[in-house]
Tab-separated table of C-alpha atoms in Angstrom:
chain	number	residue	atom	x	y	z
A	1262	ASP	CA	3.979	10.022	-14.099
A	1263	GLN	CA	3.418	10.250	-10.362
A	1264	GLN	CA	-0.158	11.071	-9.590
A	1265	VAL	CA	0.419	11.011	-5.816
A	1266	LYS	CA	3.412	12.877	-4.475
A	1267	GLN	CA	4.920	13.031	-1.084
A	1268	ASN	CA	7.758	15.610	-1.501
A	1269	SER	CA	9.272	15.186	1.875
A	1270	PRO	CA	11.316	11.947	2.017
A	1271	SER	CA	11.776	12.324	5.785
A	1272	LEU	CA	10.613	14.312	8.810
A	1273	SER	CA	12.066	14.524	12.330
A	1274	VAL	CA	9.988	15.672	15.229
A	1275	GLN	CA	10.395	15.939	18.943
A	1276	GLU	CA	8.187	13.762	21.135
A	1277	GLY	CA	5.051	15.611	22.215
A	1278	ARG	CA	5.132	17.966	19.291
A	1279	ILE	CA	2.924	17.924	16.137
A	1280	SER	CA	3.986	15.909	13.092
A	1281	ILE	CA	2.652	17.180	9.751
A	1282	LEU	CA	2.950	14.958	6.719
A	1283	ASN	CA	1.971	16.307	3.361
A	1284	CYS	CA	0.619	14.727	0.174
A	1285	ASP	CA	-0.316	16.231	-3.210
A	1286	TYR	CA	-2.139	14.654	-6.048
A	1287	THR	CA	-2.755	15.479	-9.679
A	1288	ASN	CA	-5.722	13.459	-10.803
A	1289	SER	CA	-8.985	15.241	-10.134
A	1290	MET	CA	-10.842	11.909	-10.441
A	1291	PHE	CA	-9.514	10.755	-7.071
A	1292	ASP	CA	-12.293	10.987	-4.522
A	1293	TYR	CA	-11.020	9.020	-1.534
A	1294	PHE	CA	-7.736	9.326	0.277
A	1295	LEU	CA	-5.979	7.095	2.829
A	1296	TRP	CA	-2.925	7.145	4.991
A	1297	TYR	CA	-1.000	3.955	5.770
A	1298	LYS	CA	1.779	3.483	8.302
A	1299	LYS	CA	4.545	0.982	7.722
A	1300	TYR	CA	7.150	-0.426	10.071
A	1301	PRO	CA	10.305	-2.210	8.722
A	1302	ALA	CA	9.743	-5.744	7.587
A	1303	GLU	CA	5.981	-5.390	7.934
A	1304	GLY	CA	3.126	-4.619	5.589
A	1305	PRO	CA	1.468	-1.206	5.537
A	1306	THR	CA	-1.405	-0.816	8.032
A	1307	PHE	CA	-4.432	1.413	7.408
A	1308	LEU	CA	-4.411	4.551	9.594
A	1309	ILE	CA	-7.078	6.962	8.547
A	1310	SER	CA	-9.042	7.999	5.470
A	1311	ILE	CA	-11.120	10.820	4.120
A	1312	SER	CA	-13.659	11.143	1.450
A	1313	SER	CA	-13.619	14.086	-0.997
A	1314	ILE	CA	-16.991	15.305	0.360
A	1315	LYS	CA	-15.188	16.106	3.679
A	1316	ASP	CA	-12.365	18.430	4.466
A	1317	LYS	CA	-11.365	16.923	7.817
A	1318	ASN	CA	-11.461	13.577	9.526
A	1319	GLU	CA	-10.247	12.891	13.035
A	1320	ASP	CA	-9.355	9.729	14.915
A	1321	GLY	CA	-7.729	10.133	18.236
A	1322	ARG	CA	-4.285	11.720	17.767
A	1323	PHE	CA	-4.608	11.538	13.958
A	1324	THR	CA	-6.340	14.099	11.812
A	1325	VAL	CA	-6.369	14.304	8.067
A	1326	PHE	CA	-7.164	17.512	6.199
A	1327	LEU	CA	-8.128	17.718	2.541
A	1328	ASN	CA	-7.933	20.751	0.399
A	1329	LYS	CA	-9.553	19.766	-2.878
A	1330	SER	CA	-8.961	23.026	-4.717
A	1331	ALA	CA	-5.252	22.704	-4.014
A	1332	LYS	CA	-5.222	18.926	-4.502
A	1333	HIS	CA	-3.478	18.686	-1.230
A	1334	LEU	CA	-3.933	16.584	1.980
A	1335	SER	CA	-2.040	16.408	5.235
A	1336	LEU	CA	-1.883	14.156	8.174
A	1337	HIS	CA	-1.420	15.656	11.581
A	1338	ILE	CA	-0.301	13.660	14.510
A	1339	VAL	CA	-0.670	15.268	17.914
A	1340	PRO	CA	1.070	14.652	20.211
A	1341	SER	CA	3.752	12.659	18.441
A	1342	GLN	CA	5.091	9.538	20.162
A	1343	PRO	CA	8.301	7.576	19.565
A	1344	GLY	CA	6.114	4.643	18.479
A	1345	ASP	CA	4.884	6.768	15.590
A	1346	SER	CA	8.305	6.450	13.999
A	1347	ALA	CA	7.618	4.690	10.709
A	1348	VAL	CA	7.106	5.258	7.019
A	1349	TYR	CA	3.803	6.960	6.137
A	1350	PHE	CA	2.222	6.456	2.777
A	1351	CYS	CA	-0.465	8.547	1.228
A	1352	ALA	CA	-2.803	6.790	-1.217
A	1353	ALA	CA	-5.669	7.874	-3.454
A	1354	ALA	CA	-8.497	6.016	-5.069
A	1355	GLY	CA	-11.702	6.534	-7.036
A	1356	GLU	CA	-10.734	6.529	-10.645
A	1357	TYR	CA	-10.464	2.780	-11.135
A	1358	GLY	CA	-12.624	1.016	-8.520
A	1359	ASN	CA	-10.642	-0.180	-5.574
A	1360	LYS	CA	-7.267	0.578	-7.111
A	1361	LEU	CA	-5.047	2.536	-4.778
A	1362	VAL	CA	-2.376	4.873	-6.074
A	1363	PHE	CA	0.420	5.336	-3.538
A	1364	GLY	CA	2.937	8.109	-2.904
A	1365	ALA	CA	6.569	7.272	-2.257
A	1366	GLY	CA	6.180	7.576	1.492
A	1367	THR	CA	7.706	9.838	4.164
A	1368	ILE	CA	9.924	8.521	6.972
A	1369	LEU	CA	8.914	9.974	10.276
A	1370	ARG	CA	11.333	9.931	13.176
A	1371	VAL	CA	9.965	11.010	16.552
A	1372	LYS	CA	12.772	11.746	18.975
A	1373	SER	CA	12.368	11.268	22.707
B	311	ASP	CA	-4.863	-15.394	13.945
B	312	THR	CA	-2.973	-13.506	11.263
B	313	ALA	CA	-5.317	-11.623	8.977
B	314	VAL	CA	-3.318	-11.636	5.704
B	315	SER	CA	-0.390	-14.038	5.510
B	316	GLN	CA	2.148	-14.603	2.835
B	317	THR	CA	4.690	-17.383	2.252
B	318	PRO	CA	7.519	-17.365	1.937
B	319	LYS	CA	8.762	-14.194	3.724
B	320	TYR	CA	12.081	-14.311	1.922
B	321	LEU	CA	12.835	-15.909	-1.488
B	322	VAL	CA	16.275	-16.020	-3.127
B	323	THR	CA	16.550	-17.602	-6.525
B	324	GLN	CA	18.497	-17.511	-9.736
B	325	MET	CA	17.535	-15.902	-12.993
B	326	GLY	CA	15.439	-18.040	-15.191
B	327	ASN	CA	13.807	-20.015	-12.412
B	328	ASP	CA	9.961	-20.189	-11.790
B	329	LYS	CA	8.669	-19.434	-8.343
B	330	SER	CA	5.360	-18.929	-6.499
B	331	ILE	CA	4.307	-16.743	-3.616
B	332	LYS	CA	1.186	-17.713	-1.631
B	333	CYS	CA	-1.297	-15.442	0.087
B	334	GLU	CA	-4.131	-16.218	2.326
B	335	GLN	CA	-6.640	-14.034	4.191
B	336	ASN	CA	-9.018	-15.049	7.002
B	337	LEU	CA	-10.947	-11.775	7.118
B	338	GLY	CA	-13.780	-12.928	4.897
B	339	HIS	CA	-12.880	-10.294	2.262
B	340	ASP	CA	-13.977	-10.792	-1.290
B	341	THR	CA	-11.262	-8.810	-3.019
B	342	MET	CA	-7.533	-9.542	-3.016
B	343	TYR	CA	-4.560	-7.748	-4.500
B	344	TRP	CA	-0.900	-8.100	-5.385
B	345	TYR	CA	1.433	-5.055	-5.099
B	346	LYS	CA	5.071	-4.645	-5.912
B	347	GLN	CA	7.343	-2.296	-3.902
B	348	ASP	CA	10.405	-1.652	-5.997
B	349	SER	CA	13.812	-0.173	-5.058
B	350	LYS	CA	12.434	3.292	-5.091
B	351	LYS	CA	9.878	2.225	-2.448
B	352	PHE	CA	6.805	2.867	-4.639
B	353	LEU	CA	3.935	0.510	-3.957
B	354	LYS	CA	2.266	-0.294	-7.268
B	355	ILE	CA	-0.689	-2.507	-7.829
B	356	MET	CA	-0.213	-5.463	-10.141
B	357	PHE	CA	-3.480	-7.467	-9.894
B	358	SER	CA	-6.751	-7.490	-8.152
B	359	TYR	CA	-9.253	-10.407	-7.881
B	360	ASN	CA	-12.848	-10.136	-6.709
B	361	ASN	CA	-14.505	-13.404	-5.914
B	362	LYS	CA	-11.912	-15.318	-7.911
B	363	GLU	CA	-12.425	-13.026	-10.940
B	364	LEU	CA	-9.624	-10.812	-12.273
B	365	ILE	CA	-10.743	-7.231	-12.128
B	366	ILE	CA	-7.454	-5.198	-12.228
B	367	ASN	CA	-4.530	-6.191	-14.362
B	368	GLU	CA	-1.876	-3.440	-14.608
B	369	THR	CA	0.828	-3.435	-17.205
B	370	VAL	CA	2.647	-6.441	-15.799
B	371	PRO	CA	4.769	-8.865	-17.965
B	372	ASN	CA	2.856	-12.024	-18.738
B	373	ARG	CA	5.561	-13.958	-16.881
B	374	PHE	CA	3.491	-12.969	-13.817
B	375	SER	CA	0.344	-15.087	-13.443
B	376	PRO	CA	-2.002	-14.735	-10.478
B	377	LYS	CA	-4.195	-17.597	-9.472
B	378	SER	CA	-7.156	-17.554	-7.058
B	379	PRO	CA	-8.353	-20.984	-6.133
B	380	ASP	CA	-10.937	-19.475	-3.807
B	381	LYS	CA	-11.904	-16.160	-2.222
B	382	ALA	CA	-9.388	-16.563	0.622
B	383	HIS	CA	-6.317	-17.258	-1.462
B	384	LEU	CA	-4.442	-15.357	-4.151
B	385	ASN	CA	-1.169	-16.821	-5.377
B	386	LEU	CA	1.410	-15.252	-7.636
B	387	HIS	CA	3.426	-17.382	-10.039
B	388	ILE	CA	6.430	-15.906	-11.766
B	389	ASN	CA	8.079	-17.621	-14.754
B	390	SER	CA	11.593	-17.093	-16.063
B	391	LEU	CA	12.633	-14.732	-13.263
B	392	GLU	CA	14.747	-11.722	-14.145
B	393	LEU	CA	16.994	-9.433	-12.092
B	394	GLY	CA	14.456	-6.688	-12.265
B	395	ASP	CA	11.847	-8.793	-10.573
B	396	SER	CA	13.772	-8.343	-7.284
B	397	ALA	CA	11.334	-6.418	-5.021
B	398	VAL	CA	9.082	-6.832	-2.055
B	399	TYR	CA	5.625	-8.256	-2.994
B	400	PHE	CA	2.685	-7.429	-0.873
B	401	CYS	CA	-0.698	-9.222	-0.887
B	402	ALA	CA	-3.718	-7.292	0.391
B	403	SER	CA	-7.427	-7.734	0.755
B	404	SER	CA	-10.564	-5.615	1.246
B	405	LEU	CA	-14.301	-5.818	1.639
B	406	ASP	CA	-16.540	-3.393	-0.298
B	407	SER	CA	-14.230	-0.507	0.559
B	408	TYR	CA	-11.029	1.200	-0.338
B	409	GLU	CA	-9.454	0.176	2.980
B	410	GLN	CA	-7.090	-2.648	2.197
B	411	TYR	CA	-5.337	-4.861	4.676
B	412	PHE	CA	-1.776	-5.892	3.737
B	413	GLY	CA	0.247	-8.987	4.378
B	414	PRO	CA	3.817	-8.765	5.797
B	415	GLY	CA	5.401	-8.902	2.327
B	416	THR	CA	7.717	-11.338	0.504
B	417	ARG	CA	11.204	-10.100	-0.333
B	418	LEU	CA	12.238	-11.666	-3.631
B	419	THR	CA	15.921	-11.528	-4.605
B	420	VAL	CA	16.913	-12.730	-7.998
B	421	THR	CA	20.630	-13.391	-8.557
């Protein structure tokens, strides 16, 4: 049973525009959420996170929004750059210590 | 100055063999993890060690045995390899937080 879902397998965006990646979760015990970025043949790299006590966290071009009542979070990238093309994983934690539960990932393609 | 390193990067072996994957981190972290990314691309945790002590052990066949000789190393030994063990295995580490740092992965192919 998938507790973290990324329903869009892929997303294509024009350079300079906004990229919005979505993630839904089912477990109300999750209280911390992370986004990871992964290039081919490399390991995932941490991008940005948010605690359940917040509804927004911003870091440069990256902003994560959390809607706890909807059990939904999103990652906004503005402006999108070709180097942002990668697989983005949403992850959730909190029920079992440091255990992260990952979504299946969304492939982002930024076209120049 | 690689933060989390894994060896080998690629591993091709036959069914029934025993193999090991090594992981080392130089970040001074006290918790290390093994993840498996299967053909459907899901990343699933297998094990977690904190200061050489096993703290997370997901439902993994007992053919998989992690070993942590010290805080900086977490190796994964797999006995009697099966076709279904083919996957990419990632090592990760963290320090008192949920933010985990991943190694580059080891692609295991069992033929």
